[in-house]
Every structure is written in C-alpha cells, then in structure tokens.
Tab-separated table of C-alpha atoms in Angstrom:
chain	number	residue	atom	x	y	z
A	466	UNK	CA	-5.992	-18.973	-5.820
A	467	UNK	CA	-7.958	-17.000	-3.364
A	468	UNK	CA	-6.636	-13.427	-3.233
A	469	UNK	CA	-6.430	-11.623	0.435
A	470	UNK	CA	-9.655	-11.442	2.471
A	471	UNK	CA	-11.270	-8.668	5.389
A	472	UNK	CA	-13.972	-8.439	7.478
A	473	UNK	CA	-16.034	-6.895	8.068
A	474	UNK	CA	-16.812	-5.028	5.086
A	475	UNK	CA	-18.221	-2.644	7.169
A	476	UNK	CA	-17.894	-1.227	10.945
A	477	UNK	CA	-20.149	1.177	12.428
A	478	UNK	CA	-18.520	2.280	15.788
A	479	UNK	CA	-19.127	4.800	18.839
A	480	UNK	CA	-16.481	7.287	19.822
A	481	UNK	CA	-14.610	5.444	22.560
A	482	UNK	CA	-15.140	2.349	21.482
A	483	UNK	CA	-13.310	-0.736	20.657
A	484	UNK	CA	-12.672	-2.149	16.789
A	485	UNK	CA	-11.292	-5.543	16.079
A	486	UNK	CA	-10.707	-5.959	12.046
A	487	UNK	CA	-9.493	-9.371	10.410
A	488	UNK	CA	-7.099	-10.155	7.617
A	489	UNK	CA	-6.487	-13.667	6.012
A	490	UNK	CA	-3.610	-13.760	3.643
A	491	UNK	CA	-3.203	-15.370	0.481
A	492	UNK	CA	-1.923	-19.135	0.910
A	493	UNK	CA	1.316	-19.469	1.655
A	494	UNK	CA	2.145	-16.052	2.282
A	495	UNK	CA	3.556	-15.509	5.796
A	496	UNK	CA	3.383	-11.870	6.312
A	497	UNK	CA	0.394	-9.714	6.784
A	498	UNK	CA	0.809	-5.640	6.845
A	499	UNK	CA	-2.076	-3.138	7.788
A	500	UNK	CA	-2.837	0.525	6.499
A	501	UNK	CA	-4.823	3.020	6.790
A	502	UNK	CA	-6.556	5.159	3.658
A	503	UNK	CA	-8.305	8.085	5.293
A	504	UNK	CA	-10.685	9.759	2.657
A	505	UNK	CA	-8.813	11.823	0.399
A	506	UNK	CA	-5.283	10.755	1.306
A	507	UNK	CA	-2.619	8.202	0.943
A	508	UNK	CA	-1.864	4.975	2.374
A	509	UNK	CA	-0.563	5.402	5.849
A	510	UNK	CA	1.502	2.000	7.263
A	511	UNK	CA	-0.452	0.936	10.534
A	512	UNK	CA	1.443	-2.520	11.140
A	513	UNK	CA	3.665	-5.190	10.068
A	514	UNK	CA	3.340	-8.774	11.059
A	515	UNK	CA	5.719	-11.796	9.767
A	516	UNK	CA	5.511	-15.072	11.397
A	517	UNK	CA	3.268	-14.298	14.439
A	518	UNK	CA	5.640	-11.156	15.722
A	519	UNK	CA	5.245	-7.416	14.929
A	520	UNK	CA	8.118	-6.649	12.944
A	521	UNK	CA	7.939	-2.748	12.513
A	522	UNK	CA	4.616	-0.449	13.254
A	523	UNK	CA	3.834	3.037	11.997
A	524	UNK	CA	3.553	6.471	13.200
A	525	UNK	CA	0.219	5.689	15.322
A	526	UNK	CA	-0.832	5.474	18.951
A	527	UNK	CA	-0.512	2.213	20.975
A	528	UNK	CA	-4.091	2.361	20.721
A	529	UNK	CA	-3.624	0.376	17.684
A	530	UNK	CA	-2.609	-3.085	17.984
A	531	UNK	CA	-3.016	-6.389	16.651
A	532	UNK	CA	-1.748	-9.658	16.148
A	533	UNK	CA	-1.036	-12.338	13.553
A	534	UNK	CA	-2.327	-16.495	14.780
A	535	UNK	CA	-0.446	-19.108	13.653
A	536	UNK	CA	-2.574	-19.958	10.498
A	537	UNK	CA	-0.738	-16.155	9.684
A	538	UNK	CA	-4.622	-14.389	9.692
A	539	UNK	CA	-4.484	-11.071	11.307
A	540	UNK	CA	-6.264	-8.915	13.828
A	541	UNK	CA	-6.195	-5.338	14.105
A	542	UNK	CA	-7.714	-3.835	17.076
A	543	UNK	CA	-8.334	-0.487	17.564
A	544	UNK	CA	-9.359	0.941	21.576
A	545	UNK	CA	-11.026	4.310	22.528
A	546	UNK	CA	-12.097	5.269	19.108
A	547	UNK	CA	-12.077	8.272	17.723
A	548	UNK	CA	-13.582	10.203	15.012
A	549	UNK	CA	-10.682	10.777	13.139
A	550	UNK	CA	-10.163	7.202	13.256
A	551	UNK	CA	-12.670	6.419	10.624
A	552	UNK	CA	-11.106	5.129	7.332
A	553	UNK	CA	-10.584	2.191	4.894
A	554	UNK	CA	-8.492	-0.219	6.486
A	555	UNK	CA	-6.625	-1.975	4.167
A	556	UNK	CA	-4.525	-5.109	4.759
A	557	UNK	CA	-1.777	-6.501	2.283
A	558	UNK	CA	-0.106	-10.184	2.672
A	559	UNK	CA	3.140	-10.997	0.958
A	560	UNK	CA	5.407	-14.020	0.708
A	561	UNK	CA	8.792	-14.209	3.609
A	562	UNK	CA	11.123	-11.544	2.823
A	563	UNK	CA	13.375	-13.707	3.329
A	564	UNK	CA	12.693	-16.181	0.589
A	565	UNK	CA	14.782	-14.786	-2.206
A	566	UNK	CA	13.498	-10.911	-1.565
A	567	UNK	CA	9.733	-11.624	-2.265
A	568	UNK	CA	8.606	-8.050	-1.510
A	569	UNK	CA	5.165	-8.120	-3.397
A	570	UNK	CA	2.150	-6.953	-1.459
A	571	UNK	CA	-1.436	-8.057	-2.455
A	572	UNK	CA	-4.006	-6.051	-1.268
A	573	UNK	CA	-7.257	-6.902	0.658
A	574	UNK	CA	-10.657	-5.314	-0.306
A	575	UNK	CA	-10.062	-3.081	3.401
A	576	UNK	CA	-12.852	-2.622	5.927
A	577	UNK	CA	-14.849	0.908	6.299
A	578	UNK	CA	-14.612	1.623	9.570
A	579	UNK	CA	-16.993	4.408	10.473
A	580	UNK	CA	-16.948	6.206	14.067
A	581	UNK	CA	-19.800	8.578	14.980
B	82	UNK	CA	12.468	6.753	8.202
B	83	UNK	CA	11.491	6.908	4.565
B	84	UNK	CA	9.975	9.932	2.871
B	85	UNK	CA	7.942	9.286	-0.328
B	86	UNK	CA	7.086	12.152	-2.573
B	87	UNK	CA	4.880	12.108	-5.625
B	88	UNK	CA	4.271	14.189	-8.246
B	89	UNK	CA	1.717	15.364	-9.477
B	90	UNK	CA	-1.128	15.117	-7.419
B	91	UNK	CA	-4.028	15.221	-10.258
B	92	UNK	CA	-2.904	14.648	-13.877
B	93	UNK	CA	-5.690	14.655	-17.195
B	94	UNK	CA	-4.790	13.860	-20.260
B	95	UNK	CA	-6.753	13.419	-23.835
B	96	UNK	CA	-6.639	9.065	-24.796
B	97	UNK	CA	-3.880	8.249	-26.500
B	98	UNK	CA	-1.627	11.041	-24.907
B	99	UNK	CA	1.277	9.788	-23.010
B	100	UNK	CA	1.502	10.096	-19.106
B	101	UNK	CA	4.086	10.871	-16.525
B	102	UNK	CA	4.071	10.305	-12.712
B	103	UNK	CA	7.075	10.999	-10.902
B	104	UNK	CA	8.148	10.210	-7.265
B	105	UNK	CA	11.127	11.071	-5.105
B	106	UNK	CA	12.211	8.922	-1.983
B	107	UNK	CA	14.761	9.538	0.668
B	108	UNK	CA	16.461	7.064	1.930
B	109	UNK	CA	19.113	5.524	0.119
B	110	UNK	CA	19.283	1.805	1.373
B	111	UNK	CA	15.459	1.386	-0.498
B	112	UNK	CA	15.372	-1.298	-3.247
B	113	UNK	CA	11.997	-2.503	-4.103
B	114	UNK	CA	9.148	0.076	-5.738
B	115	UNK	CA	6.037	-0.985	-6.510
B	116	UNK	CA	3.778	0.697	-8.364
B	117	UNK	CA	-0.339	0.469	-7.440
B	118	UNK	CA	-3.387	1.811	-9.242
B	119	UNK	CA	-6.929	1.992	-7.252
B	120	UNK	CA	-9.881	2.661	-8.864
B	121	UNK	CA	-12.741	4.091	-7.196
B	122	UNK	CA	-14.150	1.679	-4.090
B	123	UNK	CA	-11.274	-1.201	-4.895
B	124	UNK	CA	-8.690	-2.238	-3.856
B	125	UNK	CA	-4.948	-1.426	-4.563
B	126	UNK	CA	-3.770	-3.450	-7.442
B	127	UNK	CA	0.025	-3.737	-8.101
B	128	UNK	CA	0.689	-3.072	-11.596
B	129	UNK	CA	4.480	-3.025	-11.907
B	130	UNK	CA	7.205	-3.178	-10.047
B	131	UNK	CA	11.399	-2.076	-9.825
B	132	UNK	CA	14.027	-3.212	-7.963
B	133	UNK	CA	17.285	-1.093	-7.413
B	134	UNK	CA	19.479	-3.319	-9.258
B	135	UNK	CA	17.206	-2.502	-12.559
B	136	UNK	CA	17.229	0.979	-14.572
B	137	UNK	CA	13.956	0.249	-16.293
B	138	UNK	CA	11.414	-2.166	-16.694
B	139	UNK	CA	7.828	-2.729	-19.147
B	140	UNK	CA	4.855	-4.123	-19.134
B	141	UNK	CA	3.171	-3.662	-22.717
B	142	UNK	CA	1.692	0.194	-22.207
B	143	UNK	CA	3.432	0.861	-19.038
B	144	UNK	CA	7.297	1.451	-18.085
B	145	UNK	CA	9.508	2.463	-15.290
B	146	UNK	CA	12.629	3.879	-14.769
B	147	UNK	CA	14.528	4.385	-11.610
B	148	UNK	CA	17.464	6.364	-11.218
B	149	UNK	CA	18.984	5.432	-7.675
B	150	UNK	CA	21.661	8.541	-7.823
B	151	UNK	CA	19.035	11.141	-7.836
B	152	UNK	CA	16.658	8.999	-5.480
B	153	UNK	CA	13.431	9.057	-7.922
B	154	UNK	CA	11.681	6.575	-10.296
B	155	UNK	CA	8.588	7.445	-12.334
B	156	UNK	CA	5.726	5.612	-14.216
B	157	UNK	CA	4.981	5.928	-17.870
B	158	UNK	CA	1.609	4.678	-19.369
B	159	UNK	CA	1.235	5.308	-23.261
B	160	UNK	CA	-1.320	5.311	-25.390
B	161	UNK	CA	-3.831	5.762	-22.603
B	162	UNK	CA	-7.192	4.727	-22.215
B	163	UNK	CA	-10.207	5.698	-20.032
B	164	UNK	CA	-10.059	2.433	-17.865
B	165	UNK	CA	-6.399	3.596	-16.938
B	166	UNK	CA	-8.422	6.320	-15.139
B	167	UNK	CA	-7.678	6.229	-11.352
B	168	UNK	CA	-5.602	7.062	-8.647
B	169	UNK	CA	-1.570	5.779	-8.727
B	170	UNK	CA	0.265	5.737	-5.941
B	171	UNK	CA	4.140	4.872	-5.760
B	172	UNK	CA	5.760	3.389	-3.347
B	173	UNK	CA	9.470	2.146	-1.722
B	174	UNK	CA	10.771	-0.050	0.965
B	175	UNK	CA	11.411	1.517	4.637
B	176	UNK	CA	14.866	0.090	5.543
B	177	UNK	CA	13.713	0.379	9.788
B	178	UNK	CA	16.414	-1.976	11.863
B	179	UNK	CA	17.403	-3.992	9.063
B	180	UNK	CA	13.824	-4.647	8.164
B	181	UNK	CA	12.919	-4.400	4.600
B	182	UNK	CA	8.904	-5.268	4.292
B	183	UNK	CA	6.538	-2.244	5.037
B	184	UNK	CA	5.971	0.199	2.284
B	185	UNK	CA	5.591	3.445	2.403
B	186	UNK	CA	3.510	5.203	-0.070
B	187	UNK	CA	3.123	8.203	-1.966
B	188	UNK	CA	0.245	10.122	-1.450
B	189	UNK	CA	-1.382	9.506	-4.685
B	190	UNK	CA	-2.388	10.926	-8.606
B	191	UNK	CA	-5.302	10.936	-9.574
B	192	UNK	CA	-5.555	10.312	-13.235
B	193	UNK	CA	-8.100	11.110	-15.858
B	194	UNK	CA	-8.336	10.161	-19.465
B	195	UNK	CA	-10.763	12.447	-21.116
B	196	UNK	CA	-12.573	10.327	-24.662
C-alpha cells in the first residue's frame, strides 16, 4: 500500500510570494491534515480537511489556505510569503473519524519550503 | 484549545538503560495519544498509540501509560538501542466544536543512545 505522498520535495520562494503544496493520502483514507515543523521546533497544526470541507484550522493567518478535491488530495497554499514562513510542511492522512474512532495519522515525507 | 507539554526536551542515555518521556495535556475531553518518533530528515512515524479508555499499553521494548486524573501519559522504551536515537514527540486530540481529528503535539525530545 502506498504510504502518503508531497510535492514538491522542495520550494524555493521570494518574500511575497505565493506557495501551493500538494498532499495525496493513503487509499481510502478520507481526511488529510497539514503542519508545520519550523527548524528546531514542534509540529504546529496548519489545517484539517475531511471530505472536501475544512473542519478545524490552526493558530495561523488566513494567508494560509487550502483545499481538499474530491479524489481527497490536498492543496495548501500559502500568499505573501514571508521569511518566517520557511519550514517542513508536513501533511498526515487518516481514515473518517467517524468510522469506529479511526484517529491514526500517517505522515507524508513534508515539503521544504524555503523563502529568501 | 489543547495545551501539550513534554518533558524533557533532550534526554541521553547509555544502551540498554531504560528511558522516560513524559507529557502533560490540558483538556480533559482528549482520548486518543499517539506517540511519533522522527529521525533526522524523515518523516514522523507513529510508533504507539493510547486511547483514554486504556491505562497502559506495549509494544515489545516500548510501553505507555496514561493516567486521565492527573492529565499525563508517558513513553517507556527499554533496553535501548542506538537506532531508537531521535526526536519523540507526544501528542493528544483537540476536542474544537465537537471535532476530534487534529493533533496537537508536544514540542519534542530529542533522544540519544550513547554505544
């Protein structure tokens, strides 16, 4: 079974400008969530996505936003960059909630996301 | 919203020694927490989970316990080895509007096991 998938691997971005990132889930799972790892901390939640609606989003700036397609592959765009922005973004898929309590997230391999 | 504490933030240890990572949460209607190790440039693996309706709960060299009173649940690896050296981060549920899926994490231990 193919695990969770990103890309790029890699972003190189301009201060100001506009990121999009992409997540595919593992098969059958239905919801996506995002996160940021900024060097030398924690996982931060960005945003939560369960079939196609945003179901809860963290402390962050409506400057990031996304979306989840019907295939349940996510987007995570990020507008007027900024340096502080630059991180591992890491997205995690997991089975409905609702199917019995299925609460285990699997982790994508993230995207670098660089701002100079 | 959920808090997530963890304790301590670097931990080394000689192989074989025991270790002990500890976290605290705040809010009471939490129920799942995962446990994930990272080693340097991967990604988050889960390694073991609890739910609240569970005290305890192994998987060969590594336990936890949860103790939903005092709000904190803590991993135990024995017998360690070098390739158990990386950064562990805890995590629970964030109860937000009913909603039960997001985790929110700990901010991490970084573990060494010295040969």
């Amino acid at each position: 079974e193919a695990g969770v998938t990103q890309s790029p691997t890699h972003l190189i971005k301009t201060r100001g400008q506009q990121a999009t990132l992409r997540c595919s889930p593992i098969s059958g799972h239905t919801s996506v969530y995002w996160y940021q790892q900024a060097l030398g901390l924690g996982l931060q939640f960005l945003l939560w996505y369960d079939e196609g609606e945003e179901r809860n989003r963290g402390n962050f700036p409506p400057r990031f936003s996304g979306r989840q397609f019907p295939n349940y592959s996510s987007e995570l765009n990020v507008n007027a960059l900024e340096l502080e922005d630059s991180a591992l973004y890491l997205c995690a898929s997991s089975l409905d909630r609702r199917a019995g309590g299925a609460y285990e997230q699997y982790f994508g391999p993230g995207t670098r996301l660089t701002v100079t | 919203g959920e808090n997530v504490e963890q304790h301590p933030s670097t931990l080394s240890v000689q192989e074989g020694d025991s270790a002990v990572i500890k976290c605290t949460y705040s809010d009471s209607a939490s129920n799942y927490f995962p446990w994930y190790k990272q080693e340097l440039g991967k990604r988050p693996q889960l390694i073991i989970d609890i739910r609240s309706n569970v005290g305890e709960k192994k998987d060969q060299r590594i336990a936890v316990t949860l103790n939903k009173t005092a709000k904190h649940f803590s991993l135990h690896i024995t017998e360690t080895q070098p390739e158990d050296s990386a950064v562990y981060f805890c995590a629970a549920n964030s109860d937000y509007g009913g909603s039960q899926g997001n985790l929110i994490f700990g901010k991490g231990t970084k573990l060494s096991v010295k040969p």
